[in-house]
Short mmCIF file of C-alpha atoms in Angstrom, two decimals:
data_model
loop_
_atom_site.label_atom_id
_atom_site.label_comp_id
_atom_site.label_asym_id
_atom_site.label_seq_id
_atom_site.Cartn_x
_atom_site.Cartn_y
_atom_site.Cartn_z
CA MET A 1 -2.96 -18.18 19.29
CA TYR A 2 0.13 -16.09 20.08
CA SER A 3 2.61 -17.54 17.58
CA ASP A 4 0.36 -17.98 14.53
CA ILE A 5 -3.12 -16.46 14.65
CA ILE A 6 -2.42 -13.04 16.18
CA PRO A 7 0.65 -12.35 13.97
CA PHE A 8 -1.46 -13.40 10.95
CA LEU A 9 -3.87 -10.54 11.64
CA THR A 10 -1.19 -8.04 10.63
CA THR A 11 -1.41 -9.34 7.05
CA PHE A 12 -4.93 -7.95 6.68
CA VAL A 13 -3.29 -4.69 5.64
CA PHE A 14 -2.64 -6.40 2.30
CA MET A 15 -6.32 -7.21 1.94
CA PHE A 16 -6.85 -3.49 2.37
CA PHE A 17 -4.79 -2.96 -0.79
CA SER A 18 -7.18 -5.21 -2.73
CA LEU A 19 -10.22 -3.57 -1.12
CA SER A 20 -8.81 -0.14 -1.91
CA ALA A 21 -8.41 -1.04 -5.59
CA PHE A 22 -11.90 -2.59 -5.71
CA SER A 23 -13.61 0.35 -4.00
CA MET A 24 -11.72 2.92 -6.07
CA CYS A 25 -12.91 1.15 -9.21
CA CYS A 26 -16.48 1.22 -7.88
CA GLY A 27 -16.27 4.98 -7.51
CA TYR A 28 -14.07 6.11 -10.38
CA PHE A 29 -13.47 3.39 -12.99
CA HIS A 30 -16.12 4.59 -15.45
CA LYS A 31 -15.32 8.23 -14.76
CA PHE A 32 -11.74 7.74 -15.91
CA ASN A 33 -12.59 5.20 -18.58
CA VAL A 34 -13.64 7.66 -21.30
CA ASN A 35 -13.70 4.98 -24.00
CA LEU A 36 -16.71 3.31 -22.40
CA GLU A 37 -18.86 6.39 -21.83
CA GLY A 38 -17.46 8.70 -24.49
CA LYS A 39 -17.28 11.60 -22.02
CA SER A 40 -14.51 14.05 -21.31
CA TYR A 41 -11.77 13.20 -18.85
CA TYR A 42 -12.67 13.20 -15.17
CA ASN A 43 -11.67 16.25 -13.18
CA THR A 44 -8.40 15.22 -11.51
CA GLU A 45 -8.64 18.29 -9.24
CA ILE A 46 -11.68 16.74 -7.56
CA PHE A 47 -10.18 13.25 -7.50
CA TYR A 48 -6.91 14.14 -5.79
CA SER A 49 -8.44 16.76 -3.49
CA LYS A 50 -10.79 14.11 -2.11
CA ARG A 51 -7.84 11.81 -1.44
CA TYR A 52 -6.00 14.54 0.47
CA CYS A 53 -9.11 15.55 2.43
CA ARG A 54 -9.72 11.96 3.49
CA ILE A 55 -6.17 11.17 4.60
CA TRP A 56 -4.11 14.26 5.31
CA PRO A 57 -5.80 16.05 8.27
CA PHE A 58 -5.83 13.09 10.67
CA PHE A 59 -2.40 11.88 9.60
CA ALA A 60 -0.97 15.38 9.95
CA LEU A 61 -2.38 15.60 13.48
CA LEU A 62 -0.63 12.37 14.47
CA VAL A 63 2.63 13.44 12.85
CA GLY A 64 2.46 16.74 14.74
CA LEU A 65 1.87 14.95 18.05
CA ASP A 66 4.76 12.60 17.36
CA LEU A 67 7.05 15.52 16.56
CA ILE A 68 6.05 17.27 19.77
CA MET A 69 6.86 14.15 21.80
CA ASN A 70 10.22 13.68 20.01
CA PRO A 71 11.47 17.12 18.90
CA THR A 72 14.64 16.14 17.05
CA LEU A 73 16.05 17.09 13.67
CA THR A 74 15.61 13.50 12.44
CA GLU A 75 11.95 13.54 13.43
CA LEU A 76 11.51 16.88 11.66
CA TYR A 77 12.95 15.52 8.39
CA GLN A 78 10.80 12.41 8.53
CA SER A 79 7.70 14.37 9.53
CA PHE A 80 8.10 16.64 6.52
CA ALA A 81 8.35 13.60 4.23
CA ASP A 82 5.27 12.09 5.91
CA LEU A 83 3.20 15.21 5.32
CA THR A 84 3.79 15.13 1.58
CA LEU A 85 2.09 11.69 1.44
CA ALA A 86 4.52 10.98 -1.40
CA PHE A 87 7.26 9.48 0.76
CA ASN A 88 6.97 6.11 -0.97
CA LEU A 89 8.89 7.71 -3.85
CA LEU A 90 11.96 7.92 -1.62
CA PRO A 91 14.72 5.38 -2.35
CA ASN A 92 14.33 3.98 1.17
CA PRO A 93 10.92 4.95 2.60
CA GLU A 94 11.64 3.54 6.06
CA ILE A 95 10.15 6.32 8.19
CA LYS A 96 9.87 5.87 11.95
CA VAL A 97 7.45 8.76 12.54
CA ILE A 98 4.04 7.03 12.66
CA GLY A 99 5.72 3.88 11.42
CA VAL A 100 2.42 2.10 10.73
CA GLY A 101 1.74 4.84 8.20
CA TRP A 102 3.98 3.03 5.72
CA PHE A 103 0.84 1.66 4.09
CA LEU A 104 -0.32 5.24 3.36
CA GLY A 105 2.80 5.71 1.25
CA VAL A 106 1.93 2.61 -0.78
CA VAL A 107 -1.78 3.44 -1.09
CA PHE A 108 -1.24 7.09 -1.95
CA LEU A 109 1.22 6.12 -4.67
CA PHE A 110 -1.53 3.83 -5.97
CA TYR A 111 -3.89 6.83 -6.00
CA MET A 112 -1.29 8.79 -7.94
CA ILE A 113 -1.15 6.13 -10.68
CA PHE A 114 -4.86 5.24 -10.59
CA PRO A 115 -5.60 6.56 -14.12
CA TRP A 116 -2.91 4.19 -15.41
CA PHE A 117 -4.46 1.42 -13.29
CA VAL A 118 -7.77 2.01 -15.10
CA TYR A 119 -5.87 1.67 -18.38
CA LEU A 120 -4.61 -1.75 -17.26
CA LEU A 121 -8.21 -2.81 -16.60
CA GLN A 122 -9.50 -1.59 -19.95
CA ASN A 123 -10.47 -5.17 -20.82
CA LYS A 124 -10.21 -8.53 -19.08
CA THR A 125 -7.46 -9.83 -21.35
CA ARG A 126 -5.23 -6.86 -20.59
CA ALA A 127 -6.09 -7.07 -16.90
CA TRP A 128 -5.02 -10.72 -16.62
CA PHE A 129 -1.87 -10.02 -18.63
CA ALA A 130 -1.00 -7.12 -16.31
CA PHE A 131 -1.71 -9.33 -13.28
CA ALA A 132 0.70 -11.97 -14.62
CA ILE A 133 3.38 -9.31 -15.14
CA ALA A 134 2.75 -8.01 -11.60
CA LEU A 135 3.25 -11.52 -10.19
CA ILE A 136 6.49 -11.98 -12.10
CA MET A 137 7.75 -8.60 -10.89
CA HIS A 138 6.77 -9.52 -7.33
CA PHE A 139 8.94 -12.64 -7.43
CA LEU A 140 11.78 -10.76 -9.11
CA VAL A 141 11.67 -8.22 -6.27
CA VAL A 142 11.78 -11.05 -3.71
CA ASP A 143 14.55 -13.10 -5.34
CA TYR A 144 16.61 -10.48 -7.15
CA PHE A 145 15.95 -6.76 -6.76
CA LEU A 146 15.38 -6.75 -3.00
CA THR A 147 18.58 -8.61 -2.23
CA GLU A 148 22.12 -7.56 -1.35
CA ARG A 149 22.79 -7.08 -5.07
CA PHE A 150 20.82 -3.83 -4.91
CA VAL A 151 20.08 -2.86 -1.29
CA LEU A 152 21.74 -2.98 2.09
CA PRO A 153 20.98 -6.04 4.26
CA SER A 154 19.12 -3.82 6.75
CA GLU A 155 16.74 -2.67 3.99
CA ILE A 156 15.77 -6.12 2.71
CA SER A 157 13.12 -6.53 5.41
CA ASN A 158 11.30 -3.42 4.14
CA PHE A 159 9.69 -5.35 1.29
CA ARG A 160 6.20 -4.20 2.28
CA HIS A 161 7.07 -0.60 1.48
CA ASN A 162 7.72 -1.46 -2.17
CA ILE A 163 4.61 -0.94 -4.31
CA VAL A 164 5.96 -3.31 -6.98
CA TRP A 165 6.03 -6.03 -4.33
CA SER A 166 2.44 -5.19 -3.29
CA PHE A 167 0.99 -4.54 -6.74
CA PRO A 168 -0.55 -8.03 -7.24
CA PHE A 169 -2.89 -7.23 -4.32
CA PHE A 170 -4.08 -4.09 -6.11
CA MET A 171 -4.44 -5.94 -9.40
CA ILE A 172 -6.59 -8.70 -7.92
CA GLY A 173 -8.90 -6.04 -6.47
CA GLY A 174 -9.31 -4.53 -9.93
CA ILE A 175 -9.93 -7.92 -11.53
CA LEU A 176 -12.59 -8.77 -8.95
CA TYR A 177 -14.27 -5.51 -9.87
CA LEU A 178 -14.38 -6.53 -13.54
CA TYR A 179 -16.10 -9.81 -12.60
CA ARG A 180 -18.30 -8.35 -9.85
CA GLU A 181 -21.64 -9.00 -11.57
CA ASN A 182 -21.07 -12.71 -12.14
CA LEU A 183 -18.95 -13.61 -9.12
CA GLY A 184 -20.99 -11.41 -6.77
CA ASN A 185 -24.15 -13.43 -7.36
CA PRO A 186 -25.89 -13.98 -3.98
CA LYS A 187 -26.33 -17.66 -4.89
CA LEU A 188 -22.55 -18.07 -4.50
CA LYS A 189 -22.32 -16.65 -0.97
CA TYR A 190 -22.04 -20.05 0.77
CA LEU A 191 -19.43 -21.24 -1.74
CA TRP A 192 -17.22 -18.19 -1.24
CA LEU A 193 -17.64 -18.27 2.55
CA THR A 194 -16.71 -21.96 2.67
CA LEU A 195 -13.63 -21.40 0.52
CA ALA A 196 -12.67 -18.32 2.55
CA ILE A 197 -12.85 -20.19 5.85
CA THR A 198 -11.11 -23.28 4.45
CA SER A 199 -8.24 -21.32 2.89
CA THR A 200 -7.81 -19.26 6.06
CA ILE A 201 -7.60 -22.34 8.29
CA SER A 202 -5.17 -23.93 5.81
CA GLN A 203 -2.90 -20.93 6.33
CA PHE A 204 -2.34 -22.01 9.96
CA ILE A 205 -2.17 -25.77 9.36
CA PHE A 206 -0.08 -26.10 6.20
CA TYR A 207 1.69 -22.71 5.95
CA PRO A 208 1.33 -22.85 2.15
CA SER A 209 3.75 -20.90 0.01
CA ILE A 210 4.08 -20.09 -3.67
CA PHE A 211 7.71 -19.94 -4.83
CA ARG A 212 8.90 -19.59 -1.22
CA ASP A 213 6.58 -16.63 -0.74
CA ASN A 214 3.53 -17.39 1.42
CA TYR A 215 2.29 -13.82 0.96
CA MET A 216 1.03 -14.73 -2.50
CA TYR A 217 -1.15 -17.43 -0.93
CA LEU A 218 -2.88 -14.57 0.84
CA LEU A 219 -4.07 -13.39 -2.57
CA ILE A 220 -6.26 -16.49 -2.62
CA VAL A 221 -7.43 -16.15 0.98
CA PHE A 222 -8.33 -12.48 0.72
CA SER A 223 -9.93 -12.88 -2.70
CA PHE A 224 -12.39 -15.41 -1.27
CA TRP A 225 -13.30 -13.08 1.60
CA ILE A 226 -13.87 -10.18 -0.80
CA LEU A 227 -15.92 -12.43 -3.09
CA TYR A 228 -18.06 -13.41 -0.11
CA ALA A 229 -18.53 -9.74 0.79
CA MET A 230 -19.56 -9.00 -2.82
CA THR A 231 -22.52 -11.39 -2.48
CA GLY A 232 -24.00 -9.33 0.35
CA GLY A 233 -23.18 -11.80 3.10
CA ILE A 234 -25.31 -14.15 5.18
CA GLN A 235 -28.13 -12.76 7.30
CA ILE A 236 -29.21 -14.47 10.54
CA TYR A 237 -32.47 -12.86 11.59
CA SER A 238 -31.61 -9.14 11.47
CA PHE A 239 -27.84 -9.69 11.86
CA LYS A 240 -25.61 -9.74 8.79
CA LEU A 241 -22.23 -11.40 9.10
CA LEU A 242 -19.53 -8.77 8.44
CA GLU A 243 -22.17 -6.13 7.60
CA ASN A 244 -23.94 -4.69 10.64
CA ARG A 245 -24.06 -1.53 12.72
CA PHE A 246 -20.87 -2.37 14.60
CA THR A 247 -18.78 -3.12 11.51
CA LYS A 248 -20.14 -0.03 9.76
CA PHE A 249 -19.17 2.12 12.74
CA ILE A 250 -15.68 0.62 12.96
CA GLY A 251 -15.33 0.76 9.16
CA GLY A 252 -16.04 4.48 9.22
CA ILE A 253 -12.99 5.15 11.40
CA SER A 254 -10.89 2.09 10.54
CA MET A 255 -8.10 4.07 8.89
CA GLU A 256 -7.90 6.42 11.86
CA ILE A 257 -7.83 3.51 14.32
CA TYR A 258 -5.03 1.87 12.38
CA LEU A 259 -2.94 5.04 12.28
CA CYS A 260 -3.33 6.04 15.92
CA HIS A 261 -3.32 2.68 17.70
CA MET A 262 0.47 2.74 18.22
CA VAL A 263 0.17 6.21 19.77
CA THR A 264 -2.35 4.89 22.31
CA PHE A 265 -0.15 1.89 23.05
CA ARG A 266 2.76 4.24 23.75
CA ALA A 267 0.54 6.15 26.18
CA ILE A 268 -0.34 2.91 27.96
CA GLU A 269 3.34 1.97 28.18
CA LYS A 270 3.96 5.14 30.15
CA ALA A 271 1.55 3.84 32.80
CA HIS A 272 4.00 0.93 33.41
CA LEU A 273 1.27 -1.67 33.78
CA ASP A 274 3.93 -4.36 33.34
CA ASP A 275 5.17 -3.52 36.84
CA LYS A 276 1.73 -4.24 38.30
CA ILE A 277 0.61 -7.19 36.14
CA THR A 278 2.99 -10.14 36.25
CA ASN A 279 0.97 -12.53 34.07
CA PRO A 280 2.19 -11.87 30.49
CA HIS A 281 -1.04 -13.12 28.86
CA LEU A 282 -3.22 -10.97 31.10
CA TYR A 283 -0.95 -8.00 30.51
CA TYR A 284 -1.19 -8.54 26.73
CA TRP A 285 -4.99 -8.63 26.65
CA ILE A 286 -5.45 -5.67 29.00
CA THR A 287 -3.01 -3.62 26.92
CA CYS A 288 -4.69 -4.73 23.70
CA ILE A 289 -8.26 -4.00 24.82
CA VAL A 290 -7.43 -0.68 26.47
CA GLY A 291 -5.19 0.40 23.58
CA ILE A 292 -7.74 -0.36 20.88
CA GLY A 293 -10.53 1.13 23.02
CA LEU A 294 -8.59 4.39 23.35
CA ALA A 295 -7.82 4.33 19.62
CA ILE A 296 -11.54 4.02 18.83
CA LEU A 297 -12.44 6.87 21.19
CA PHE A 298 -9.66 9.11 19.89
CA SER A 299 -10.54 8.40 16.24
CA TYR A 300 -14.24 9.04 16.79
CA PHE A 301 -13.65 12.26 18.71
CA VAL A 302 -11.16 13.69 16.20
CA LYS A 303 -13.04 12.72 13.04
CA TYR A 304 -16.63 13.38 14.04
CA LYS A 305 -16.26 16.04 16.74
CA LEU A 306 -13.02 18.00 16.44
CA PHE A 307 -12.79 18.11 12.65
CA SER A 308 -16.52 18.78 12.29
CA TYR A 309 -16.25 21.69 14.71
CA LEU A 310 -13.15 23.12 13.03
CA GLY A 311 -14.76 22.65 9.62
CA SER A 312 -17.79 24.68 10.68
CA LYS A 313 -15.62 27.46 12.08
CA ILE A 314 -12.68 27.61 9.71
CA LYS A 315 -14.16 25.74 6.75
CA VAL A 316 -11.42 23.84 4.93
CA LEU A 317 -8.06 25.18 3.93
CA SER A 318 -8.21 26.31 0.31
CA PHE A 319 -5.74 23.70 -0.94
CA LEU A 320 -7.90 20.93 0.62
CA LYS A 321 -11.21 22.04 -0.86
#
């Protein structure tokens, strides 16, 4: 539980990359793909403004709170880079301010190159070719470019921040979109669910790796889960596995929960519960439940109450319209 399963949960951020690519294709693939519809190019003003409106306000609030708690020149520099949302373009995007926000740097860079991503998915042959190139580049990053030949030893562990390293996850999301009609057939739901569960369990039993890189095995695991979700899922009476009122509620504030959960954990640390609870397992679960509970409450209040109120009073800043 503590050495394998719980640490494995952190890898779901990479499934988010695939889901992000899939969902972006659902919303914008045909709008950018002018060759299919013969229409004019999609309004990039709308596209990028929506990305900023979705991400920037909540992230900026957290960055501001972090800067207030640690008012140093280093924090100021890193906060400024955070607020651009383009910090993944830095040569070493290892930013401590809202450290879990590293994934925003990767995802926002993906948004920046999304029109090119649509070009890669123009047809299935090109998509598979691009996926193969992405895999080769991933392994080159692991075995060559992200080694002491090019970076300092302290920077080698920051592989997740490199979009080239993560790009196969985005590519597989786009490929699943291209095959959504056939592979998303409801008749296949039990097949995909069985394969998803089997491959996930295998992760803990066999620790499979591909070319010394077990992260690429996650491409298989996460693809099966996404394929299962594409079929609509299994319904037991009125309850749908992975698609119900609770998951929809959490899904609506999932990004906010992810970004602020470390802030709530820091707040709990200041209560020094470790001085009162001697059992490490009990301390872990109390901290986890309270921390996530506070993250949910904070995310819900800020997104649906505070921002809604400010939006009705101040509207939206002109550059975020």
